[in-house]
């Protein structure tokens, strides 16, 4: 609030004087605000460090988890069979030979007609029976149809054209209100001549149907012609005592080989697919762990460094908790690897499995080393690949143990930093409470100064009036 008696009598800029005095009064509050800004900057730096630690934790989990070591590379001997590695815990290396006995297809039923636009040329109703197709058992050249569920009667509205028939089929529903899973449409093949086609919307033998009521309504009294729905069928280990068949309603098989999905496009005998452990994918995860560790150390260095030339520090320069993290990270390499392994025995019959401590030794065996200046991790994929090829089980066990160690370390560091941040946040809250109290004190002080100077101006005005009156009185006596 600005004084309303600014220099009326004294000629002084009382509002300016008050503002200057308030700046002095607010010095304590200004210091508190500076502390808040520094604490908020520190929290931002802590968050940056924790973000890198989170990435390191994720990289450790990836190496420490079994999924990484079950990465597969899939191959196929045929261009008509695609083998795709899907990985996962169930993935296993191996080979398999089979015949593609059948590929999946949806049912197609067609009725050739002389004029697709002719009115009254079709029946007033047809019946569609859902069911399942089976291979031709009696060798008459026709697959066997078995009805499943209730038939659906479809009424064809006048004038009973091909368009009316297909629209009625497409909108028809069964007793449960579900659509029939059939798409009907008319195709002109030459002029008005064409076909009415009914196509199943799903492939597989169980998605079949049978249409009655169209017999004799085709061109020159023709009946509908049907290509039955079929499953894709693989005959595994053909012509051996261990031969067996596996069916799929689509041309994709996801359960035949653990961790591998097969897609077939053509019937073909003697196809061989294989799955081998993808050492490159595992190596990539090891490299990702090293990269995450180096990025975490770089972030810690940036947030804690001190510039001797400018004599300026970073937000966390004085924070020993964060500064020591780099040395802890580096120690994970330089100290080698020891881990506890659970055995499948219970020698002392105490109901728990026995454990043993494995002293794996230097992590150079995993391709992990420190840089020449000792400031970073380095990873040699070639060394790792050779070691893994020589003894996959031992390298997998050690690699998973190291990944778990890194994950646990990163998690501990994140929790520590989070605890420090919580303390800083509490500090900021306390400081902000003090700042709010200062606002009240400063407002009260300003009002007091304004009243004081206003009273001064009023007193000076009274004295001035009295001086003027006395001067007048003295002049009248002369």
XYZ file of N, CA and C in Angstrom, residues 80-214:
405
model
N 7.840 -71.386 -48.047
C 6.397 -71.405 -47.812
C 6.037 -71.534 -46.334
N 7.038 -71.651 -45.490
C 6.820 -71.748 -44.047
C 7.717 -70.716 -43.367
N 7.096 -69.771 -42.678
C 7.846 -68.740 -41.968
C 7.934 -69.117 -40.500
N 9.156 -69.133 -39.982
C 9.373 -69.430 -38.560
C 9.825 -68.146 -37.874
N 9.081 -67.725 -36.867
C 9.376 -66.481 -36.153
C 9.608 -66.775 -34.686
N 10.749 -66.339 -34.187
C 11.051 -66.530 -32.766
C 10.253 -65.529 -31.938
N 9.503 -66.033 -30.968
C 8.713 -65.172 -30.090
C 9.333 -65.069 -28.700
N 10.294 -65.939 -28.399
C 10.982 -65.867 -27.110
C 10.067 -66.253 -25.959
N 10.374 -65.699 -24.765
C 9.601 -66.032 -23.574
C 10.268 -67.152 -22.791
N 9.745 -67.383 -21.596
C 10.345 -68.380 -20.713
C 10.242 -69.799 -21.259
N 9.255 -70.045 -22.118
C 9.059 -71.401 -22.627
C 9.959 -71.720 -23.810
N 10.648 -70.719 -24.358
C 11.458 -70.926 -25.547
C 12.554 -71.960 -25.330
N 12.698 -72.880 -26.326
C 13.728 -73.911 -26.235
C 14.299 -74.163 -27.621
N 15.609 -74.389 -27.668
C 16.253 -74.688 -28.939
C 15.880 -76.101 -29.378
N 15.867 -76.342 -30.702
C 15.556 -77.662 -31.218
C 15.195 -77.607 -32.690
N 14.913 -78.758 -33.282
C 14.496 -78.845 -34.680
C 13.257 -79.727 -34.778
N 12.532 -79.547 -35.890
C 11.299 -80.305 -36.101
C 11.080 -80.460 -37.599
N 10.676 -81.667 -38.009
C 10.379 -81.938 -39.417
C 8.911 -82.317 -39.553
N 8.257 -81.783 -40.574
C 6.829 -82.058 -40.761
C 6.449 -81.847 -42.222
N 5.266 -82.385 -42.573
C 4.633 -82.111 -43.866
C 3.519 -81.105 -43.645
N 3.417 -80.126 -44.535
C 2.250 -79.243 -44.520
C 1.171 -79.962 -45.316
N 0.324 -80.684 -44.603
C -0.682 -81.533 -45.245
C -1.837 -80.710 -45.794
N -2.155 -79.600 -45.148
C -3.283 -78.770 -45.572
C -3.062 -77.346 -45.090
N -3.561 -76.387 -45.862
C -3.546 -74.999 -45.413
C -4.983 -74.577 -45.119
N -5.135 -73.678 -44.200
C -6.475 -73.260 -43.768
C -7.147 -72.403 -44.822
N -8.461 -72.528 -44.872
C -9.248 -71.672 -45.766
C -10.645 -71.530 -45.192
N -11.335 -70.494 -45.604
C -12.733 -70.298 -45.214
C -13.630 -70.880 -46.299
N -14.874 -71.153 -45.941
C -15.803 -71.740 -46.907
C -16.239 -70.714 -47.935
N -16.444 -71.210 -49.158
C -16.982 -70.366 -50.224
C -18.052 -71.169 -50.965
N -19.260 -70.601 -51.033
C -20.371 -71.218 -51.779
C -20.855 -70.222 -52.814
N -20.937 -70.670 -54.074
C -21.360 -69.757 -55.134
C -22.547 -70.343 -55.899
N -23.388 -69.431 -56.385
C -24.527 -69.792 -57.226
C -24.442 -68.953 -58.500
N -24.099 -69.573 -59.653
C -24.058 -68.804 -60.901
C -25.479 -68.436 -61.330
N -25.699 -67.189 -61.755
C -27.032 -66.735 -62.179
C -26.926 -66.024 -63.527
N -28.029 -66.117 -64.297
C -28.049 -65.509 -65.627
C -28.172 -63.996 -65.562
N -28.893 -63.498 -64.537
C -29.118 -62.053 -64.437
C -29.176 -61.677 -62.955
N -28.149 -60.991 -62.463
C -28.098 -60.656 -61.035
C -29.164 -59.643 -60.645
N -29.735 -58.953 -61.640
C -30.739 -57.928 -61.332
C -32.165 -58.414 -61.557
N -32.304 -59.668 -62.000
C -33.640 -60.179 -62.305
C -34.498 -60.230 -61.052
N -35.772 -59.826 -61.222
C -36.697 -59.821 -60.097
C -37.486 -61.126 -60.044
N -37.700 -61.652 -58.823
C -38.462 -62.882 -58.644
C -37.728 -64.116 -59.089
N -36.398 -64.006 -59.324
C -35.637 -65.135 -59.849
C -35.069 -66.015 -58.757
N -35.311 -65.656 -57.486
C -34.740 -66.393 -56.363
C -35.838 -66.802 -55.399
N -35.585 -67.785 -54.511
C -36.628 -68.254 -53.591
C -36.990 -67.177 -52.573
N -38.144 -67.341 -51.923
C -38.577 -66.355 -50.940
C -37.912 -66.565 -49.577
N -37.251 -67.719 -49.426
C -36.494 -67.949 -48.199
C -35.459 -69.036 -48.429
N -34.389 -68.986 -47.623
C -33.356 -70.016 -47.644
C -33.031 -70.373 -46.192
N -32.368 -71.490 -46.013
C -31.984 -71.923 -44.666
C -30.470 -72.086 -44.621
N -29.870 -71.518 -43.585
C -28.417 -71.632 -43.397
C -28.161 -72.426 -42.125
N -27.444 -73.532 -42.287
C -27.130 -74.416 -41.172
C -25.630 -74.303 -40.840
N -25.268 -73.803 -39.635
C -23.848 -73.793 -39.257
C -23.372 -75.207 -38.942
N -22.088 -75.450 -39.153
C -21.571 -76.784 -38.905
C -20.077 -76.887 -39.111
N -19.608 -78.128 -39.169
C -18.185 -78.404 -39.261
C -17.912 -79.358 -40.412
N -16.827 -79.090 -41.148
C -16.425 -79.934 -42.259
C -15.352 -80.913 -41.804
N -15.447 -82.113 -42.310
C -14.441 -83.149 -42.056
C -13.937 -83.670 -43.392
N -12.708 -84.188 -43.415
C -12.167 -84.707 -44.686
C -13.043 -85.814 -45.264
N -12.971 -85.970 -46.570
C -13.749 -86.956 -47.312
C -13.420 -88.366 -46.824
N -14.362 -88.950 -46.069
C -14.115 -90.271 -45.475
C -14.487 -91.403 -46.433
N -15.510 -91.203 -47.302
C -15.970 -92.286 -48.185
C -15.405 -92.175 -49.593
N -14.431 -91.273 -49.752
C -13.731 -91.136 -51.032
C -14.651 -90.843 -52.212
N -15.698 -90.046 -51.936
C -16.582 -89.664 -53.032
C -16.225 -88.287 -53.587
N -15.119 -87.745 -53.086
C -14.676 -86.448 -53.586
C -15.317 -85.269 -52.890
N -16.146 -85.531 -51.865
C -16.844 -84.457 -51.164
C -16.550 -84.564 -49.671
N -16.148 -83.455 -49.065
C -15.924 -83.458 -47.628
C -17.240 -83.667 -46.889
N -17.139 -84.178 -45.658
C -18.325 -84.484 -44.873
C -18.727 -83.265 -44.037
N -20.031 -82.992 -43.982
C -20.546 -81.854 -43.206
C -21.353 -82.374 -42.024
N -21.082 -81.806 -40.846
C -21.831 -82.154 -39.642
C -22.480 -80.889 -39.094
N -23.792 -80.935 -38.965
C -24.509 -79.756 -38.455
C -24.164 -79.517 -36.988
N -23.998 -78.244 -36.648
C -23.736 -77.835 -35.269
C -24.655 -76.660 -34.948
N -25.503 -76.827 -33.950
C -26.407 -75.739 -33.603
C -27.673 -75.744 -34.434
N -28.461 -74.706 -34.279
C -29.764 -74.624 -34.948
C -29.649 -73.914 -36.293
N -30.444 -74.331 -37.250
C -30.454 -73.650 -38.549
C -31.118 -72.277 -38.432
N -30.790 -71.399 -39.360
C -31.358 -70.055 -39.384
C -32.085 -69.869 -40.713
N -33.345 -69.498 -40.622
C -34.130 -69.258 -41.835
C -34.050 -67.788 -42.200
N -33.726 -67.538 -43.461
C -33.562 -66.167 -43.944
C -34.627 -65.886 -44.994
N -35.466 -64.873 -44.749
C -36.513 -64.488 -45.697
C -35.949 -63.509 -46.713
N -36.246 -63.762 -47.987
C -35.764 -62.889 -49.072
C -36.899 -61.948 -49.458
N -36.773 -60.661 -49.249
C -37.850 -59.721 -49.550
C -38.082 -59.583 -51.057
N -39.286 -59.176 -51.402
C -39.589 -58.856 -52.797
C -38.771 -57.637 -53.206
N -38.343 -57.564 -54.439
C -38.702 -58.440 -55.570
C -37.766 -59.619 -55.734
N -37.084 -60.070 -54.668
C -36.248 -61.266 -54.642
C -35.143 -61.248 -55.690
N -34.399 -60.137 -55.693
C -33.223 -60.021 -56.557
C -31.996 -60.505 -55.788
N -30.868 -60.583 -56.487
C -29.607 -60.980 -55.846
C -29.235 -59.989 -54.737
N -29.501 -58.701 -54.980
C -29.182 -57.682 -53.977
C -30.028 -57.872 -52.725
N -31.311 -58.185 -52.900
C -32.190 -58.405 -51.756
C -31.749 -59.637 -50.960
N -31.344 -60.700 -51.692
C -30.917 -61.928 -51.032
C -29.654 -61.688 -50.201
N -28.647 -61.058 -50.810
C -27.378 -60.850 -50.084
C -27.568 -59.924 -48.888
N -28.398 -58.895 -49.024
C -28.649 -57.983 -47.904
C -29.321 -58.711 -46.756
N -30.244 -59.619 -47.073
C -30.948 -60.369 -46.039
C -29.990 -61.297 -45.289
N -29.085 -61.944 -46.025
C -28.113 -62.842 -45.376
C -27.158 -62.048 -44.482
N -26.703 -60.913 -44.987
C -25.729 -60.123 -44.233
C -26.301 -59.549 -42.940
N -27.599 -59.345 -42.907
C -28.227 -58.780 -41.710
C -28.859 -59.836 -40.815
N -28.853 -61.076 -41.220
C -29.500 -62.145 -40.457
C -28.725 -62.443 -39.179
N -29.454 -62.880 -38.135
C -28.855 -63.264 -36.855
C -29.424 -64.591 -36.402
N -28.693 -65.251 -35.499
C -29.186 -66.523 -34.985
C -30.090 -66.281 -33.775
N -30.450 -67.342 -33.075
C -31.375 -67.234 -31.952
C -30.806 -66.400 -30.815
N -29.482 -66.269 -30.759
C -28.846 -65.479 -29.704
C -28.567 -64.038 -30.122
N -28.995 -63.692 -31.327
C -28.796 -62.332 -31.811
C -27.436 -62.100 -32.443
N -26.659 -63.176 -32.632
C -25.333 -63.037 -33.235
C -25.426 -63.152 -34.753
N -24.564 -62.403 -35.447
C -24.539 -62.516 -36.903
C -24.037 -63.896 -37.303
N -24.258 -64.274 -38.550
C -23.987 -65.640 -38.984
C -22.532 -65.886 -39.350
N -21.728 -64.833 -39.423
C -20.331 -65.016 -39.802
C -20.164 -65.331 -41.269
N -21.115 -64.873 -42.061
C -21.079 -65.106 -43.511
C -21.229 -63.767 -44.227
N -20.441 -63.575 -45.256
C -20.571 -62.367 -46.062
C -21.060 -62.761 -47.454
N -22.226 -62.227 -47.834
C -22.830 -62.538 -49.126
C -22.744 -61.326 -50.042
N -22.463 -61.552 -51.307
C -22.416 -60.450 -52.271
C -22.579 -61.010 -53.687
N -23.040 -60.140 -54.567
C -23.247 -60.519 -55.970
C -22.145 -59.904 -56.818
N -21.654 -60.695 -57.791
C -20.581 -60.234 -58.673
C -21.036 -60.432 -60.114
N -21.011 -59.360 -60.887
C -21.299 -59.472 -62.313
C -20.028 -59.899 -63.035
N -20.124 -61.024 -63.758
C -18.951 -61.532 -64.477
C -18.954 -61.100 -65.936
N -20.124 -60.896 -66.513
C -20.224 -60.452 -67.898
C -21.626 -59.889 -68.103
N -21.710 -58.573 -68.315
C -23.016 -57.951 -68.434
C -23.768 -58.118 -67.141
N -25.030 -58.622 -67.233
C -25.814 -58.883 -66.020
C -25.576 -60.278 -65.467
N -24.871 -61.109 -66.231
C -24.583 -62.461 -65.782
C -23.537 -62.414 -64.664
N -23.656 -63.339 -63.695
C -22.690 -63.311 -62.602
C -22.894 -64.431 -61.613
N -22.426 -64.199 -60.398
C -22.556 -65.211 -59.349
C -22.975 -64.519 -58.055
N -23.675 -65.286 -57.238
C -23.937 -64.866 -55.851
C -22.995 -65.695 -54.986
N -22.159 -65.021 -54.206
C -21.143 -65.721 -53.434
C -21.381 -65.547 -51.940
N -21.221 -66.662 -51.219
C -21.333 -66.679 -49.754
C -19.971 -67.120 -49.209
N -19.335 -66.270 -48.419
C -17.984 -66.555 -47.921
C -17.956 -66.503 -46.403
N -17.378 -67.544 -45.811
C -17.220 -67.543 -44.361
C -16.214 -66.482 -43.933
N -16.516 -65.787 -42.851
C -15.641 -64.706 -42.395
C -14.464 -65.221 -41.577
N -14.496 -66.513 -41.218
C -13.381 -67.127 -40.494
C -12.950 -68.385 -41.226
N -11.646 -68.650 -41.166
C -11.131 -69.880 -41.740
C -11.233 -70.988 -40.707
N -11.050 -72.211 -41.150
C -11.102 -73.349 -40.247
C -12.330 -74.204 -40.457
N -12.160 -75.515 -40.293
C -13.240 -76.464 -40.559
C -14.475 -76.214 -39.704
N -14.301 -75.687 -38.498
C -15.437 -75.474 -37.596
C -16.261 -74.254 -37.973
N -15.822 -73.485 -38.932
C -16.563 -72.282 -39.351
C -17.313 -72.527 -40.659
N -17.817 -73.753 -40.817
C -18.538 -74.094 -42.037
C -20.026 -73.795 -41.950
N -20.707 -73.938 -43.092
C -22.158 -73.744 -43.143
C -22.693 -74.476 -44.372
N -23.976 -74.691 -44.370
C -24.659 -75.350 -45.496
C -25.922 -74.562 -45.813
N -26.116 -74.244 -47.102
C -27.280 -73.458 -47.524
C -28.238 -74.372 -48.289
N -29.496 -74.384 -47.878
C -30.539 -75.115 -48.610
C -31.619 -74.132 -49.046
N -32.254 -74.448 -50.163
C -33.301 -73.572 -50.694
C -32.896 -72.900 -51.979
N -31.608 -72.998 -52.351
C -31.150 -72.382 -53.604
C -30.997 -73.399 -54.732
